[in-house]
Tab-separated table of C-alpha atoms in Angstrom:
chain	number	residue	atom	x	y	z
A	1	UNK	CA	109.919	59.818	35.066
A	2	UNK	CA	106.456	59.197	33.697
A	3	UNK	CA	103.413	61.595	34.007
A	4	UNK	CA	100.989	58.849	34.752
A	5	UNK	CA	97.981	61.559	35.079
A	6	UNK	CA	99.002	62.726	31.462
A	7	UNK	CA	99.038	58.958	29.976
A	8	UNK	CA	95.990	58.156	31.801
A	9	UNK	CA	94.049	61.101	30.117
A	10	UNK	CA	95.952	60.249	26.868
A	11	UNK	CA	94.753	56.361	27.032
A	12	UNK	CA	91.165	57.498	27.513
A	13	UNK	CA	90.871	60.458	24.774
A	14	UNK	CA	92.956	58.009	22.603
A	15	UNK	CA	92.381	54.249	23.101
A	16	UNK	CA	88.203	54.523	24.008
A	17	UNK	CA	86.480	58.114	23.094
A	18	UNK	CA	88.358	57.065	19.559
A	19	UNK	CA	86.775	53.855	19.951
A	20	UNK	CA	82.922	54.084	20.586
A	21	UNK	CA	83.088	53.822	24.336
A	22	UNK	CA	80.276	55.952	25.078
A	23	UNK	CA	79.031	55.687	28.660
A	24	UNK	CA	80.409	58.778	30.609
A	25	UNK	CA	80.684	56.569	34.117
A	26	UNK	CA	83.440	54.595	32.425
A	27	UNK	CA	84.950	57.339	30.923
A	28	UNK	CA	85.299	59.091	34.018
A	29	UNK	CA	86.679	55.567	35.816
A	30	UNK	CA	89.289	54.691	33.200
A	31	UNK	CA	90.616	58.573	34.313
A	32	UNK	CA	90.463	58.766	37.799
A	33	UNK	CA	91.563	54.414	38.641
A	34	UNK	CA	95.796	54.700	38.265
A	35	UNK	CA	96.097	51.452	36.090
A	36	UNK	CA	99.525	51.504	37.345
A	37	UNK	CA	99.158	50.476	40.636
A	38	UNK	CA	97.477	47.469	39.290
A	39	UNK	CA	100.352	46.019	37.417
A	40	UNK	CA	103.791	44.703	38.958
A	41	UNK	CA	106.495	47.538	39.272
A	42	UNK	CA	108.056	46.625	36.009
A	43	UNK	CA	105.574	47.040	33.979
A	44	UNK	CA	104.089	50.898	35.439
A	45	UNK	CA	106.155	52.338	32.635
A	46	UNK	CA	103.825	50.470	30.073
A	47	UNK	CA	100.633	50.613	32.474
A	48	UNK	CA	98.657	52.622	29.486
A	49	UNK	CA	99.272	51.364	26.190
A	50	UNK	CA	97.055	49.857	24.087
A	51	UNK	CA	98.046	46.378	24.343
A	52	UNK	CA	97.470	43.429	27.204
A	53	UNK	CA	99.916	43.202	29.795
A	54	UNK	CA	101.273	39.857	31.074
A	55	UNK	CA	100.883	39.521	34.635
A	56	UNK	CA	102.148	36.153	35.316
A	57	UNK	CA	102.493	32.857	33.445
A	58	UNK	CA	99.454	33.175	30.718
A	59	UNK	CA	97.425	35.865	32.529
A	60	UNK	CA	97.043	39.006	31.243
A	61	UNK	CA	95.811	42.619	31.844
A	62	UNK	CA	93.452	43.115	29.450
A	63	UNK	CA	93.894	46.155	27.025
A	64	UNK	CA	92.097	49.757	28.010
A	65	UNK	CA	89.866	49.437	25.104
A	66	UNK	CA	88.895	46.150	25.101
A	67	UNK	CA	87.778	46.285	29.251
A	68	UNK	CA	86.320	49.714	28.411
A	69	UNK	CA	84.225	48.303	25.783
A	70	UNK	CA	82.692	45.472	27.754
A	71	UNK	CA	81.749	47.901	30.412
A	72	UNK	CA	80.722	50.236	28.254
A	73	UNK	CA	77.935	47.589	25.964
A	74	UNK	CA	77.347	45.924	29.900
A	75	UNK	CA	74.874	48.679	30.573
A	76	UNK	CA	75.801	48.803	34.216
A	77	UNK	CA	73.733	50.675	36.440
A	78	UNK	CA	74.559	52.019	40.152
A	79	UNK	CA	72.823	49.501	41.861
A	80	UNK	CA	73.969	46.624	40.042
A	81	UNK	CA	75.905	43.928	41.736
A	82	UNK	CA	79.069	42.648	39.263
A	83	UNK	CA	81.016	39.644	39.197
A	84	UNK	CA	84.471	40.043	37.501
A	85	UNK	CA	85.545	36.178	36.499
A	86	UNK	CA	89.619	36.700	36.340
A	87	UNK	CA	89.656	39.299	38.558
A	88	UNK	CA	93.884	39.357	38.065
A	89	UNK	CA	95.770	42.243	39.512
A	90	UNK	CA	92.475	43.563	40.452
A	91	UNK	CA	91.777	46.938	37.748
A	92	UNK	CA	88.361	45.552	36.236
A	93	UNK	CA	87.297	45.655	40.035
A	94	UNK	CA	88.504	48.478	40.613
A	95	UNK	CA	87.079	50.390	37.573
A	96	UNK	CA	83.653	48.728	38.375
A	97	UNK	CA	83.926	49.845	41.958
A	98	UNK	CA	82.934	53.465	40.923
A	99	UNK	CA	80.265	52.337	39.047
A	100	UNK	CA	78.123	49.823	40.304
A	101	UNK	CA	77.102	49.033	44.045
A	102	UNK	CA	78.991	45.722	45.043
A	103	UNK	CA	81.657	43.863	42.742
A	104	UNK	CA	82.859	40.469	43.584
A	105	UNK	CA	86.101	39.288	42.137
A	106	UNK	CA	86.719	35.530	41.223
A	107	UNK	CA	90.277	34.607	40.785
A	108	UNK	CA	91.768	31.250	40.842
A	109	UNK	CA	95.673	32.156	41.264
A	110	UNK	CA	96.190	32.689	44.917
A	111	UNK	CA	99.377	35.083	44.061
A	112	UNK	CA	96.600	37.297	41.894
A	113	UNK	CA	93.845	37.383	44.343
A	114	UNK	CA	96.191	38.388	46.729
A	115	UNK	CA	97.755	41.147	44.801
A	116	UNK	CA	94.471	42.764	43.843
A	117	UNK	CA	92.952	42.580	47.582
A	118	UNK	CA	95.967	44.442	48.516
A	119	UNK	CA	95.476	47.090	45.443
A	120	UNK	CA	92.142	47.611	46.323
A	121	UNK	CA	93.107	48.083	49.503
A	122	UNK	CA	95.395	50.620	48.798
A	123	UNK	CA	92.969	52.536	46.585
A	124	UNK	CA	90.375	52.632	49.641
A	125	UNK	CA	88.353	50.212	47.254
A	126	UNK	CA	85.284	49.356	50.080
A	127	UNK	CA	82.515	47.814	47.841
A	128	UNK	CA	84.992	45.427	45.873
A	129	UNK	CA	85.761	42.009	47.427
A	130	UNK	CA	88.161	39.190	46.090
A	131	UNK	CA	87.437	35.260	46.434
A	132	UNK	CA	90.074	32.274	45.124
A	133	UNK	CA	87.942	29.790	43.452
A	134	UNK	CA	87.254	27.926	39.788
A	135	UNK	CA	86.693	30.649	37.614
A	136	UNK	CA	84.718	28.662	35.203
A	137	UNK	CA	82.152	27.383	37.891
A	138	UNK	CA	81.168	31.168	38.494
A	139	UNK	CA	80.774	32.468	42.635
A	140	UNK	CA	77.041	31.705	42.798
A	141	UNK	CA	76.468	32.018	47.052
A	142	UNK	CA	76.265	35.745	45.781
A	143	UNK	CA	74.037	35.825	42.577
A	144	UNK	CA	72.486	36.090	40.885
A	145	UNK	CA	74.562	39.043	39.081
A	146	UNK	CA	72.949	41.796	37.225
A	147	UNK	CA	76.391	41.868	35.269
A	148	UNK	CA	79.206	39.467	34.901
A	149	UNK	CA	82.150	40.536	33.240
A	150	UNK	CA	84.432	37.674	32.222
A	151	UNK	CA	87.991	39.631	31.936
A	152	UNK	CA	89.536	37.500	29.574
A	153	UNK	CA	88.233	35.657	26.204
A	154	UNK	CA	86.441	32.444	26.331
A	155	UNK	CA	86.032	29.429	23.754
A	156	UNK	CA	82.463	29.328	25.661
A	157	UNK	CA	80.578	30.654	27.894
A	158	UNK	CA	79.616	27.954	30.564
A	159	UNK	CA	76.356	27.223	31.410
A	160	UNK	CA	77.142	27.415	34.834
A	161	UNK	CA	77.992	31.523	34.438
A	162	UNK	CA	74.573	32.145	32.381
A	163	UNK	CA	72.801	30.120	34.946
A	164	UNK	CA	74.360	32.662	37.830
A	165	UNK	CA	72.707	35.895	35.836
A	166	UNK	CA	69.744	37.905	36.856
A	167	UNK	CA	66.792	36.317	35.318
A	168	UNK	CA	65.413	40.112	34.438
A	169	UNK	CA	67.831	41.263	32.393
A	170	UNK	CA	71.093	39.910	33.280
A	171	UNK	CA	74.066	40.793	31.417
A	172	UNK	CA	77.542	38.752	30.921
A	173	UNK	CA	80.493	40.468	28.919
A	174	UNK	CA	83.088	38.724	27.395
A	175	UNK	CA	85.188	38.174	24.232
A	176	UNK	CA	84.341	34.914	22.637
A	177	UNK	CA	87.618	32.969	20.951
A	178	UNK	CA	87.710	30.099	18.362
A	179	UNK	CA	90.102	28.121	16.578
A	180	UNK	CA	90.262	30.296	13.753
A	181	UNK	CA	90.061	34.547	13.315
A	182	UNK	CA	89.377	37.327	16.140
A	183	UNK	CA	88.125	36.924	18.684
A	184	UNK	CA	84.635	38.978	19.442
A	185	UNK	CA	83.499	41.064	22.128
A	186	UNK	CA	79.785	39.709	22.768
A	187	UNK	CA	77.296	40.417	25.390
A	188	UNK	CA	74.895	37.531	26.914
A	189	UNK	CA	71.653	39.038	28.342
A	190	UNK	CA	69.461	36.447	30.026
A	191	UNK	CA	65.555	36.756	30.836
A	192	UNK	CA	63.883	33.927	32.828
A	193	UNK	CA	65.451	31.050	31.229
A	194	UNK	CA	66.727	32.210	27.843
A	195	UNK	CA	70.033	33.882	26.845
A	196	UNK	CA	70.323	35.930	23.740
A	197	UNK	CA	73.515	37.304	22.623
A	198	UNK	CA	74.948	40.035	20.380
A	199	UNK	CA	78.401	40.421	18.690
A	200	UNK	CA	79.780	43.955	18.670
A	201	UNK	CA	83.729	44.048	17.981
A	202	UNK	CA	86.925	42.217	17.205
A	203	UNK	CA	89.307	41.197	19.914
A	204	UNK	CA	92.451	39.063	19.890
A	205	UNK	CA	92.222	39.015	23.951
A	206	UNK	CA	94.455	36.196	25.426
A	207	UNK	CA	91.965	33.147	26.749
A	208	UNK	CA	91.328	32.672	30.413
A	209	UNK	CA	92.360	29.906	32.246
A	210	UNK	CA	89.907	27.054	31.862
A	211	UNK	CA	87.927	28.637	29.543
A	212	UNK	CA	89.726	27.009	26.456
A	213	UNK	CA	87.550	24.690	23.701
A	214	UNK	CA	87.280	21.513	25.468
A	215	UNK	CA	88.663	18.234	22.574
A	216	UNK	CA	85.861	16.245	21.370
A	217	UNK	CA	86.221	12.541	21.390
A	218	UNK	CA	87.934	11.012	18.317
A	219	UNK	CA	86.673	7.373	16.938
């Protein structure tokens, strides 16, 4: 039978102290939220290794380090309100839950978005909410977002996401994808109307759902 508590504590003194996740608040989340509830029963077993899970079809859990690192760069702060885009199973939510003051969760598989209500649910989860919609159009009747955390990689970052960030400061995390090499874990921070970036780490994440390079007309 698996120690869960014991690979939970193993995943975070082994997969993100190891791997500059700094930020004590997301420490203490990745120890306390049981990953395994978040992931269908056959799976539990592998719940904390350091690779991404496959939920469903091409959706994925993404791996401890890579989420932790996101939060981690995100800066988040305790009154901050989050929007997870590919909420999945539910975890990110979760894990943000602790930290900030209201997460919203966008997922655009019904079967998901019902599976992580019902997790967060079970985990008494009471400032965390899950809404089925387009992932890539962002959930803007409750921005703007102090944070957005896309939980996934992305060939781009839509306009429409950027546009749905706090004007002071706003920050979206994400792992950015293209044709060719890693992927890299990048933050977006927005002030009135511009939006600098900064890479940080490599990332072969699996690409969200409609968030894949878009072909260019051929002549």
């Amino acid at each position: 039978m698996v120690d869960y508590a014991t690979a939970r504590m193993n995943m975070v003194e082994s997969q993100l102290r190891t791997n500059k996740v700094t930020d004590q608040r997301v420490l203490e989340a990745f120890e306390t939220i049981p990953r395994e509830r978040f992931v269908p029963d056959h799976l539990r077993s592998l719940a904390y290794v350091d690779e991404d899970l496959r939920l469903k079809d091409d959706r994925y859990l993404v791996e401890p380090m890579v989420q932790a690192r996101l939060m981690d760069v995100a800066d988040i702060r305790a009154e901050d309100v989050v929007l997870v885009v590919g909420a999945g199973s539910g975890y990110a939510c979760a894990i943000l839950a602790t930290i900030a003051a209201t997460v919203v969760g966008l997922e655009s598989d019904p079967e998901l978005a019902k599976l992580a209500e019902s997790a967060l649910q079970e985990q008494g989860v009471d400032n965390a909410v899950v809404i089925q919609g387009e992932m890539n159009k962002g959930y803007p009747k409750q921005g703007p977002y102090d944070v957005i955390l896309l939980n996934g990689a992305v060939a781009e970052v839509p306009k429409a996401l950027t546009d749905q960030l706090s004007p002071k400061g706003g920050r979206l995390a994400t792992v950015v994808r293209s044709d060719s090499g890693p992927g890299k874990g990048t933050v977006f921070e927005r002030w009135e109307k511009a939006v600098g970036r900064r890479t940080l780490f490599d990332a072969n994440t699996p690409v969200l759902p409609g968030f894949h390079k878009q072909p260019g007309f051929v002549f």
